[in-house]
XYZ file of C-alpha atoms in Angstrom:
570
model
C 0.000 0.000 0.000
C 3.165 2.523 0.628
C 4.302 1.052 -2.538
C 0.643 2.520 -4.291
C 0.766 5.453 -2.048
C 4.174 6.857 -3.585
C 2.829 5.672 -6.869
C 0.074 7.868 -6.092
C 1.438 10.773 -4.493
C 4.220 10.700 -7.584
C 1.662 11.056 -10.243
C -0.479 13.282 -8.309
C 2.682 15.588 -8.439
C 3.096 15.502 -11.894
C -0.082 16.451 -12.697
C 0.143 19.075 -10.183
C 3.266 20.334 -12.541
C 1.183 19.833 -15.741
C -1.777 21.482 -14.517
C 0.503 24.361 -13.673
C 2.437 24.359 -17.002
C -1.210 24.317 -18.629
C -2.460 27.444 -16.096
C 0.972 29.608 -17.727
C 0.103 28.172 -20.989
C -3.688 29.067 -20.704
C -2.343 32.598 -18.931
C -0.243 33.338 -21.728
C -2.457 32.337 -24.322
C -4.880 35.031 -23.015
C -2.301 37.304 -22.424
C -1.632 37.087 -26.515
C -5.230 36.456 -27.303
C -5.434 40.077 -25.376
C -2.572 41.607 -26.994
C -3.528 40.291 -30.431
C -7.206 41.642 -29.873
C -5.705 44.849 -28.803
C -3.568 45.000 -32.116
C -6.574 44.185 -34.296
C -8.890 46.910 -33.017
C -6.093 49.428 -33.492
C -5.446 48.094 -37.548
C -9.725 48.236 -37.767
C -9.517 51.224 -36.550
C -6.677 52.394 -38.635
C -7.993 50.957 -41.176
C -11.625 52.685 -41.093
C -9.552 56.092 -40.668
C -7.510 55.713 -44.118
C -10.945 54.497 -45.612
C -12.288 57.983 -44.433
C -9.385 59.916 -45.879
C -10.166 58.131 -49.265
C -13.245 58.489 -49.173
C -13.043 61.970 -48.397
C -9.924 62.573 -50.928
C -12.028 60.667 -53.716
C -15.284 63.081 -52.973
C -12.998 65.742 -53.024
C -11.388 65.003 -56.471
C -14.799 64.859 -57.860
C -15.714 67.999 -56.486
C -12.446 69.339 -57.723
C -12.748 67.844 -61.088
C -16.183 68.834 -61.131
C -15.296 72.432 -60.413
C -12.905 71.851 -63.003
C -14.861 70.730 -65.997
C -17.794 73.587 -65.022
C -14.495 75.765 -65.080
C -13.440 74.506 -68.170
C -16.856 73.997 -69.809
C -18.205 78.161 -69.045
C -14.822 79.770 -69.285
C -15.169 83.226 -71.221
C -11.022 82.699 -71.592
C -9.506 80.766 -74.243
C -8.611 76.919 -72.358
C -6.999 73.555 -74.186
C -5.948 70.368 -72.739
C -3.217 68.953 -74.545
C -0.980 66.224 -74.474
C 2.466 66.439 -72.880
C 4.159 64.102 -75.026
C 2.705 65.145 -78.424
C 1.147 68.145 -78.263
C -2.025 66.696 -78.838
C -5.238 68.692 -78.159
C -7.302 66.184 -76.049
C -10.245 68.866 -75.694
C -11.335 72.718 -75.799
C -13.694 74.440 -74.617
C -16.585 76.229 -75.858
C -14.192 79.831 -75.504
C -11.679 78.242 -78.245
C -13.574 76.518 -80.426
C -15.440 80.022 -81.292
C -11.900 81.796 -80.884
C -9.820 79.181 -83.481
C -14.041 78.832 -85.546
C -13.036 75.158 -85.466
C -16.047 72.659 -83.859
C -14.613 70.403 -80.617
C -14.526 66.982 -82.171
C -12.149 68.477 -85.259
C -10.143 70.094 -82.471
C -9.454 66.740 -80.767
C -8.145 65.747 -83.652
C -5.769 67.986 -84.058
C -2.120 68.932 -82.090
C -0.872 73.114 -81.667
C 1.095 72.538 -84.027
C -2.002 73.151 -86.250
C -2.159 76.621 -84.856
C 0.854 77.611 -82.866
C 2.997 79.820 -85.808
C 6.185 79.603 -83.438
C 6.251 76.487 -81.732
C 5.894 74.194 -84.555
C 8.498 71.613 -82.717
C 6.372 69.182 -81.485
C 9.185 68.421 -78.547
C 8.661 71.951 -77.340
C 5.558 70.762 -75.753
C 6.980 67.296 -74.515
C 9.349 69.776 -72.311
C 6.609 71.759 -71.216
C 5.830 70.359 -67.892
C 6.474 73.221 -65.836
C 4.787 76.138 -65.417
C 5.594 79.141 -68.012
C 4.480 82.171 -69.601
C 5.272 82.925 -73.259
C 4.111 84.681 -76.564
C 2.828 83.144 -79.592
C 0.655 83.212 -82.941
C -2.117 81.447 -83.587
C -4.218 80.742 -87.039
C -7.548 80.699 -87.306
C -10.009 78.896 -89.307
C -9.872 81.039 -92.290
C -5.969 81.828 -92.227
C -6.040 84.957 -90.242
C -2.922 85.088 -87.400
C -3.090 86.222 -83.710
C -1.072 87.575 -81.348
C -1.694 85.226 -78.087
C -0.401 85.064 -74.512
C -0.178 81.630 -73.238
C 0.158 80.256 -70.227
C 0.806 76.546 -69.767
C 0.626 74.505 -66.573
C 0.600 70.329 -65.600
C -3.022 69.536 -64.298
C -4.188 66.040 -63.944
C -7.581 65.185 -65.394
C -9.121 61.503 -64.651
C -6.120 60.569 -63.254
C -3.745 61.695 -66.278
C -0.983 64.045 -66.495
C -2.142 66.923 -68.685
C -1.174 70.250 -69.970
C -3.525 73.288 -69.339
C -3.166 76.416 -71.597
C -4.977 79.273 -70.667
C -4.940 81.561 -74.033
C -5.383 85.289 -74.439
C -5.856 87.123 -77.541
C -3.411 90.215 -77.003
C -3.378 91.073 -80.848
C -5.661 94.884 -80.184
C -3.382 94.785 -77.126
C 0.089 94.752 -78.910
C -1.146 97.167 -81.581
C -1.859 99.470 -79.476
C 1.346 99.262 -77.588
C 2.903 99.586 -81.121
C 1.008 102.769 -82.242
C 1.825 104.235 -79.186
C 5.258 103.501 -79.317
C 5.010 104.836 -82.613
C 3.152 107.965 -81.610
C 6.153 108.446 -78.785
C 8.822 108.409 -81.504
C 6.621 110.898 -83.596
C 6.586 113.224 -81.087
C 10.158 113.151 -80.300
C 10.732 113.403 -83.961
C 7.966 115.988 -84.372
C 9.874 118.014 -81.676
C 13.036 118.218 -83.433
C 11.377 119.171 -86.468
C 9.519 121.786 -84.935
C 12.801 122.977 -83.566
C 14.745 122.841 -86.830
C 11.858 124.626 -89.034
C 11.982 127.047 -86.360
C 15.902 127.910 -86.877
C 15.529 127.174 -90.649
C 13.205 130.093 -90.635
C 15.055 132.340 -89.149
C 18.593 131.718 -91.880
C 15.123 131.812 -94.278
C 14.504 135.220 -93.188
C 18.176 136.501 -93.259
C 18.562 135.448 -96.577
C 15.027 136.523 -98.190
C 15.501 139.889 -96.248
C 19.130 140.347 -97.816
C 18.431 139.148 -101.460
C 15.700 141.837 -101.243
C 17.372 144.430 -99.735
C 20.374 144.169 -102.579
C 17.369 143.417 -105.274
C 16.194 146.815 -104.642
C 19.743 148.520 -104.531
C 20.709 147.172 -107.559
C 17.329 147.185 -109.723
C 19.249 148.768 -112.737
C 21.130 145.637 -113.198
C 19.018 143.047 -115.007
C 21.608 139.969 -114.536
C 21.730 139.978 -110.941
C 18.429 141.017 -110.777
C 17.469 137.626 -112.573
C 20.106 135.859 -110.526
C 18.943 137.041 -106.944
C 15.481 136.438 -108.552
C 16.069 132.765 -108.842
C 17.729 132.613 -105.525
C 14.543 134.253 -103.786
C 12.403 131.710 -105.456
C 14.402 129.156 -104.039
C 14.112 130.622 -100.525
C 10.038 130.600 -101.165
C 10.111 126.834 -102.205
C 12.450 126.202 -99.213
C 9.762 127.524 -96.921
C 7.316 125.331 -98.010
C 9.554 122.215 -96.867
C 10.093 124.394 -93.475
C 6.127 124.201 -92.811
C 5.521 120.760 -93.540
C 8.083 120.008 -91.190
C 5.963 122.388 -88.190
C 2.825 120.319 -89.572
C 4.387 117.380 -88.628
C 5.757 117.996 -85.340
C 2.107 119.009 -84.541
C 0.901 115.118 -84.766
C 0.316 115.066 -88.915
C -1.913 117.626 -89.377
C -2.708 118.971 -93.079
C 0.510 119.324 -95.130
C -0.679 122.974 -96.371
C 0.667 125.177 -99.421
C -0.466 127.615 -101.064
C -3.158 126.928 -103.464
C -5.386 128.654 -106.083
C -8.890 126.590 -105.540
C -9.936 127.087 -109.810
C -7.749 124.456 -110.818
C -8.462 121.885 -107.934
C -12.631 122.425 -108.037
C -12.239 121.484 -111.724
C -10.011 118.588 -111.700
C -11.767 116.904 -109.134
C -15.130 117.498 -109.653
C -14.599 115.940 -113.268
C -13.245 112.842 -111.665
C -16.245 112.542 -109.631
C -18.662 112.965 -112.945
C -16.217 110.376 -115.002
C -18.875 108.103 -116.727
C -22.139 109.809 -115.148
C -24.872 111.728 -116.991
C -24.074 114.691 -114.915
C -23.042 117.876 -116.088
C -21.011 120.108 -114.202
C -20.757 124.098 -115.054
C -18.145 126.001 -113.396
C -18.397 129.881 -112.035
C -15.288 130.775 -111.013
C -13.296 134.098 -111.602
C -9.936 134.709 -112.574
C -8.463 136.875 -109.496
C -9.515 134.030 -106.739
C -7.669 134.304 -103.763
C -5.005 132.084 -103.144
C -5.658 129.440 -99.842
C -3.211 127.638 -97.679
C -4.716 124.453 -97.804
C -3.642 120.305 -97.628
C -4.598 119.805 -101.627
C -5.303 115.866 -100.693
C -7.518 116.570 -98.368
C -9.274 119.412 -100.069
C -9.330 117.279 -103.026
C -11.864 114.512 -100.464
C -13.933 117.326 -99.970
C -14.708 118.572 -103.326
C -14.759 114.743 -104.451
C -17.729 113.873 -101.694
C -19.656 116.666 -102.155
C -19.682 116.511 -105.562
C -20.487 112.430 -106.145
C -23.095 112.858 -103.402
C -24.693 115.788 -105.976
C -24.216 113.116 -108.653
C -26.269 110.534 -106.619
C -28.782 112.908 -105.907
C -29.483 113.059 -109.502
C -29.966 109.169 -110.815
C -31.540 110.615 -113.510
C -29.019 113.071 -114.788
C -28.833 117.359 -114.572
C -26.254 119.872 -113.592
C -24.247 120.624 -110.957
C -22.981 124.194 -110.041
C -19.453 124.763 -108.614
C -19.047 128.167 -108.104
C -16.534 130.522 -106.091
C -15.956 133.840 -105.118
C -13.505 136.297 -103.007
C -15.705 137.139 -99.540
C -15.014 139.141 -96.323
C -16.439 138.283 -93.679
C -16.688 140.406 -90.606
C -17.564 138.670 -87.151
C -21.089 139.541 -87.573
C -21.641 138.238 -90.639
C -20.034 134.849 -89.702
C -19.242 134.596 -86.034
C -18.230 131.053 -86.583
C -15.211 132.498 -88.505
C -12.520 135.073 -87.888
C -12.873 138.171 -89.243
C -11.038 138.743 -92.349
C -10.524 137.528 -96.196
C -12.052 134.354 -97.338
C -12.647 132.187 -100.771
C -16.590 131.102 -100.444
C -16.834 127.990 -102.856
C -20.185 126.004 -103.497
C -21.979 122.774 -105.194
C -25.152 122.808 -105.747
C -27.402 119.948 -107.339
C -30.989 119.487 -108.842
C -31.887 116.626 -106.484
C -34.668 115.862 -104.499
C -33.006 117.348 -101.747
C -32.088 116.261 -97.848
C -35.306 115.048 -95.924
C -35.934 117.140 -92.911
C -35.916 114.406 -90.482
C -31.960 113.855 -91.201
C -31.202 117.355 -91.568
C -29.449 117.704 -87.991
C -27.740 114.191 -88.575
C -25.794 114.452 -91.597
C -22.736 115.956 -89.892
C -22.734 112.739 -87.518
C -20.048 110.193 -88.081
C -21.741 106.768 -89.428
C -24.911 108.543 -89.968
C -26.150 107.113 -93.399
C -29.348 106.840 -95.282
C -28.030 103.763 -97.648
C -28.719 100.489 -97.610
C -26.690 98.122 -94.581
C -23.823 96.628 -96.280
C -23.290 99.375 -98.884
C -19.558 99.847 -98.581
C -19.982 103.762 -99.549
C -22.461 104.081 -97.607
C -20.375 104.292 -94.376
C -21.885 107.346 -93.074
C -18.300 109.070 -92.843
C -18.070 111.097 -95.759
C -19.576 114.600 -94.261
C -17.927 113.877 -91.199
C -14.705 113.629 -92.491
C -15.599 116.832 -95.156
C -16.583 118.821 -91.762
C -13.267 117.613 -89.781
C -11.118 118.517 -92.727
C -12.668 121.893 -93.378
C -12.329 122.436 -89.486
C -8.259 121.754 -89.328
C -8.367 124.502 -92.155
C -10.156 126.892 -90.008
C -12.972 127.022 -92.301
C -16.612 126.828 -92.533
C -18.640 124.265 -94.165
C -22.956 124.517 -94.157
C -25.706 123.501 -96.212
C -29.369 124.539 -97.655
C -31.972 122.056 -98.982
C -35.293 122.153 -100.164
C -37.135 118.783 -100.911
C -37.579 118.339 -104.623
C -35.463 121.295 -105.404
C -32.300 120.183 -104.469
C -29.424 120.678 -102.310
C -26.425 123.667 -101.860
C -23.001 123.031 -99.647
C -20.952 125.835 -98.967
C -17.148 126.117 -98.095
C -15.901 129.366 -96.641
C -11.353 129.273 -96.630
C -9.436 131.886 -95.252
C -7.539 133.473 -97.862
C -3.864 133.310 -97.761
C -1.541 136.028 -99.451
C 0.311 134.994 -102.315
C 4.266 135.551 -101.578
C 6.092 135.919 -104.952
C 9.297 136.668 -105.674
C 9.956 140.342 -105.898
C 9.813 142.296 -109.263
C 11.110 145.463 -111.289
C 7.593 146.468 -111.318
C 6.814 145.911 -107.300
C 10.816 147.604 -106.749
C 9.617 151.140 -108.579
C 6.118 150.741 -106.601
C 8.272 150.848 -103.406
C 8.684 153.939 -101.948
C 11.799 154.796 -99.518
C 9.505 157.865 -98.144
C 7.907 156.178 -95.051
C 8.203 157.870 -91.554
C 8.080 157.005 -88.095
C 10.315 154.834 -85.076
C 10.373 151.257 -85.334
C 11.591 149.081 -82.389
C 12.716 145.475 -83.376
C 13.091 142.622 -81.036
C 14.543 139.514 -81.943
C 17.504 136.953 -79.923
C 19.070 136.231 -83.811
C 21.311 139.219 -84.669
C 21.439 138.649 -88.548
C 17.292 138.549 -88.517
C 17.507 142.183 -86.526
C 20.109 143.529 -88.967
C 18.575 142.475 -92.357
C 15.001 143.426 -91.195
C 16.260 146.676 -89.713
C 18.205 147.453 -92.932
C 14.946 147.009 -95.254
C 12.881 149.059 -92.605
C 15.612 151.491 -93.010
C 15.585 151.585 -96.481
C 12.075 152.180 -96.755
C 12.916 155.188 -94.128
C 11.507 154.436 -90.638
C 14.383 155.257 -87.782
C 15.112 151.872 -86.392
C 16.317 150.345 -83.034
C 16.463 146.566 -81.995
C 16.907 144.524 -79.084
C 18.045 141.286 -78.364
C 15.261 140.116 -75.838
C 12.193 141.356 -74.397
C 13.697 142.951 -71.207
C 15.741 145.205 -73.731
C 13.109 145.973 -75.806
C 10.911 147.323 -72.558
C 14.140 148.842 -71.123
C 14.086 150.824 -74.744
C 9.950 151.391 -74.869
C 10.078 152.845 -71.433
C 12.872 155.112 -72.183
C 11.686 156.311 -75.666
C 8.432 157.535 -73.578
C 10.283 159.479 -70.883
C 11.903 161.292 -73.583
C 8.712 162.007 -75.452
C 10.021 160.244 -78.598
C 8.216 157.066 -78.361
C 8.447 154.007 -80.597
C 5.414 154.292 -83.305
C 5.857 150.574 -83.654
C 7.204 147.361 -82.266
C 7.905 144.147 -83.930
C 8.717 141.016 -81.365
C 10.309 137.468 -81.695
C 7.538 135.439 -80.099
C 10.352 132.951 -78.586
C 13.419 134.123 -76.698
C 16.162 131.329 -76.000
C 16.559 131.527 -72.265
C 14.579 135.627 -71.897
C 11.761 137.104 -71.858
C 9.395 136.415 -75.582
C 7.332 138.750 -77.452
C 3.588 137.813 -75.767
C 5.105 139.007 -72.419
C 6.958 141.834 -73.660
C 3.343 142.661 -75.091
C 2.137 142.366 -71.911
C 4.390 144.821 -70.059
C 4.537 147.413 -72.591
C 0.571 147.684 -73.078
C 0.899 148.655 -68.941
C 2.533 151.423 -70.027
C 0.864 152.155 -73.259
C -2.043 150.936 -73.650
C -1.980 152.217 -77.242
C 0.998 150.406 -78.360
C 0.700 149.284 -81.533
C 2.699 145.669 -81.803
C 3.641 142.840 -84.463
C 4.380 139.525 -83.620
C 6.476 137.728 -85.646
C 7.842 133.720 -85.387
C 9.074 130.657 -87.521
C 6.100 128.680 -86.367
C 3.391 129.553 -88.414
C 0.706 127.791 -86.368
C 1.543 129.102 -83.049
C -1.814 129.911 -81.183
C -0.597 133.058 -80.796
C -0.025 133.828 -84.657
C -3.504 132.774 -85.342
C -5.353 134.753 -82.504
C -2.684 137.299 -82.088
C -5.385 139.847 -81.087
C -6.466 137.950 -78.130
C -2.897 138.619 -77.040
C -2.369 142.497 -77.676
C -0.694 142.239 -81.288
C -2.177 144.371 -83.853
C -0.475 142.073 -86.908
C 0.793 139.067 -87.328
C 4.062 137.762 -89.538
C 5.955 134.351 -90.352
C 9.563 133.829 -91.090
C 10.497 133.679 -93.253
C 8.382 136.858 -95.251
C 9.257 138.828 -98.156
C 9.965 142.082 -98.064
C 6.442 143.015 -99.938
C 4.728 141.163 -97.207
C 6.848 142.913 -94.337
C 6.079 146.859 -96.030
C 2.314 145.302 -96.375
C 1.726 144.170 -92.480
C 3.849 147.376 -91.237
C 1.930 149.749 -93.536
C -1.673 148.647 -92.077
C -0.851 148.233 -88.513
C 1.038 152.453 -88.330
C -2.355 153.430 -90.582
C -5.110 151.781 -88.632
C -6.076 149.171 -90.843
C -6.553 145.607 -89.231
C -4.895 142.692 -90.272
C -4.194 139.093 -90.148
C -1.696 138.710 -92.430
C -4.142 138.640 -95.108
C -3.583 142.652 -95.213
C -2.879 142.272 -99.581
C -5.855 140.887 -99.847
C -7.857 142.850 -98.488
C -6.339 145.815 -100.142
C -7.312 144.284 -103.219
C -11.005 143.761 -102.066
């Protein structure tokens, strides 16, 4: 019984041990069960978290892709998708498919190389991965090229790397940066015309002044005579050159010369009859005054208004082109300056200008012809009225329906400067009286136009600036000898100019009688040189007829403009 005891007690001790082992075993087991159950949540739950994110990233790629394509789709601006590696267009939107006039499915067809002018290397689009801004041209549907702005970034679009070019048609733009770049250059040009005409004039004036001068000393001899004859005519055609150069540095106004109208009223209004059943009869005199005028664009007008006379008459009849020598006093015409004018007309047998468009035909685009007429623009009497405006004219109009219609031009008159003759050296007299002060910074232009003045016998006395020439006014009338006249530079390099000089010497005499004179003809001061105390006006460079002329009406009373021949001849 020990014996089964021991036996008992041994194997009661060894499953004492296993039961143990199995109680770790089991512990651990539920230890790592734990663990493992632990581990498991946190993956679910790490899990359900990146499902989240994707699910949130995915909704917001369709949102974004949505935004995109509405982007895309109702874009005003120009936008293509193209390929990276080809240059492929894989789709445009409605913006560029009206832009290039090409519908989207032939557009998908095609690669910028269809329509990009300067980057016609297919590879310059496989490198254009990165953002970038550049210039191009584009063609159109039907040929025509573009000036465009591009700029190209990568975008992905259903999960593909694409380009995005976002296009801007800059073509208005760059033109406009051109002409105004162009217009800058003009004007810096035009200013160093204007200042070159201006000095021109004045070595003009010396030399007109001195072949004169010696023209009358030496009017017995008919060689040099001739000779300094030619010369002077020279000097007159050289002016001419001097004042297109002042039109130009004003911005490319008219290019004006002296004209006699008779010649140009008949030329072009037979052009504008060529072929019709129209006939034309002209009233125009012999002595017409001559007009300083742009003959091109006085040529438009009398071309207009004579074909819209024509089509007045489908069935045929005459037109009227008449002209006369007018002048007009501010009363008469207070739209116009007082003084000489040549009043031209056409008149026509039509049915006249309807009174409902009588206040419209001045308008710009106004017309009464059909839509799609190409002359029938509406810009003809607009541009007839501008021109006629920029010669500091006149243009009206009477109608009466079914009896027809009458335009009339009003030009100032211009005198006529020729070269000097025997006949106008024996009219000149060397008799003349009275004190002339002359102010002027060029010291050859005060000696020759002294020397004429004292030829013709005035006591003369000049001044370099306008300071002097006050200093000298002031004087004269302390000493009870004053000046009976004053002629004035209008521009003084670095002193005082003739419209101050004016100024100062009208404080102390109100009565001064003054003449401005400059080498820009179409100084605002020249043309209203009332408005600034002046009593005449002259140009450089003048002849010496024209200078006697002007001094002659300003010391007798008579009022001029420079047209003072003119009206002496009215």
């Amino acid at each position: 019984n020990e014996g089964v005891l021991l036996k008992y007690m041994e194997v009661l001790d060894a499953w004492r041990k296993e039961n143990h082992e199995l109680e770790l075993l089991k512990t651990n087991l539920e230890r790592r069960v734990q663990e493992r159950t632990i581990q498991l949540e946190e993956s679910n739950r790490a899990l359900s978290e990146e499902i989240l994110k994707y699910q949130i990233a995915e909704a917001a790629l369709e949102e974004s892709e949505e935004r995109y394509r509405t982007l895309f789709e109702n874009n005003h601006t120009i936008m293509l998708l193209t390929n990276p590696e080809n240059g492929r267009i894989i789709d445009a939107n409605p913006a560029a498919c009206h832009f290039y006039a090409y519908d989207r499915e032939t557009m998908r067809r095609m690669t910028m190389s269809d329509i990009d002018m300067l980057t016609l290397d297919q590879g310059f689009w496989a490198n254009a991965s990165q953002c970038q801004n550049f210039y191009s041209r584009h063609r159109l549907s039907d040929g025509r090229i573009r000036d465009v702005e591009i700029y190209t970034g990568p975008i992905h679009v259903d999960e593909q790397l694409h380009l995005c070019s976002i296009i801007h048609d800059i073509t208005d733009r760059k033109r406009m940066e051109e002409e105004l770049t162009r217009v800058h250059k003009l004007e810096s040009i035009g200013i160093l015309a204007g200042g070159i005409a201006h000095d021109f004039n004045n070595l003009l004036a010396v030399v007109m002044g001195t072949i004169s001068l010696v023209k009358m000393i030496i009017k017995g001899d008919d060689q040099i005579f001739e000779e300094l004859s030619r010369a002077e005519s020279a000097c007159i055609q050289a002016r001419e050159l001097t004042s297109r150069l002042i039109t130009f540095s004003e911005g490319g106004g008219p290019l004006k010369k002296v004209q006699v109208l008779d010649r140009l009223l008949r030329e072009s209004a037979s052009i504008a009859l060529s072929g019709s059943n129209v006939q034309c009869i002209f009233e125009l005199p012999e002595n017409l005054w001559p007009v300083l005028i742009d003959e091109g664009q006085m040529q438009q007008v009398v071309l207009h208004l004579v074909r819209n006379a024509r089509e007045a008459m489908p069935e045929g009849g005459e037109i009227r082109v008449r002209a006369e020598n007018v002048l007009i006093s501010e009363d008469v015409k207070p739209a116009l300056k007082e003084g000489a004018y040549v009043k031209w007309s056409v008149e026509d047998q039509g049915h006249g200008i309807p009174e409902e468009y009588r206040s419209k035909i001045f308008d710009p685009y106004f017309t009464t012809k059909p839509l799609g007429d190409i002359k029938g623009m509406g810009l003809g009497l607009a541009i007839c009225h501008s021109i006629i405006k920029k010669h500091e004219g006149l243009i009206s109009y009477r109608t009466e329906t079914g009896k027809g219609t009458l335009f009339t031009v009003y030009l100032p008159a211009s005198p006529e400067e020729k070269v000097l003759s025997h006949e106008d050296v024996d009219q000149i007299s060397a008799g003349a009286q009275g004190k002339i002060l002359i102010m002027d910074d060029e010291e050859t232009v005060r000696q020759v136009m002294g020397q004429i003045l004292t030829y013709l016998g005035f006591d003369v006395v000049t001044a370099g600036n306008g300071d002097e020439a006050v200093a000298l006014y002031v004087e004269a009338m302390k000493k009870g000898r004053p000046f009976d006249l004053v002629i004035l530079d209008l521009t003084i390099r670095g002193g005082m100019g003739g419209k101050v000089a004016v100024q100062k010497m009208s404080e102390i005499d109100p009565d001064v009688k003054a003449i401005i004179t400059t080498g820009y003809s179409n100084d605002p001061v020249v043309q209203s040189f009332r408005d600034y105390g002046f009593k005449g006006a002259i140009t450089k460079p003048f002849t010496l007829m024209t200078l006697r002329t002007v001094v002659r009406d300003v010391l007798t009373g008579d009022r001029t403009d420079g047209n003072a021949s003119l009206k002496k001849s009215a």
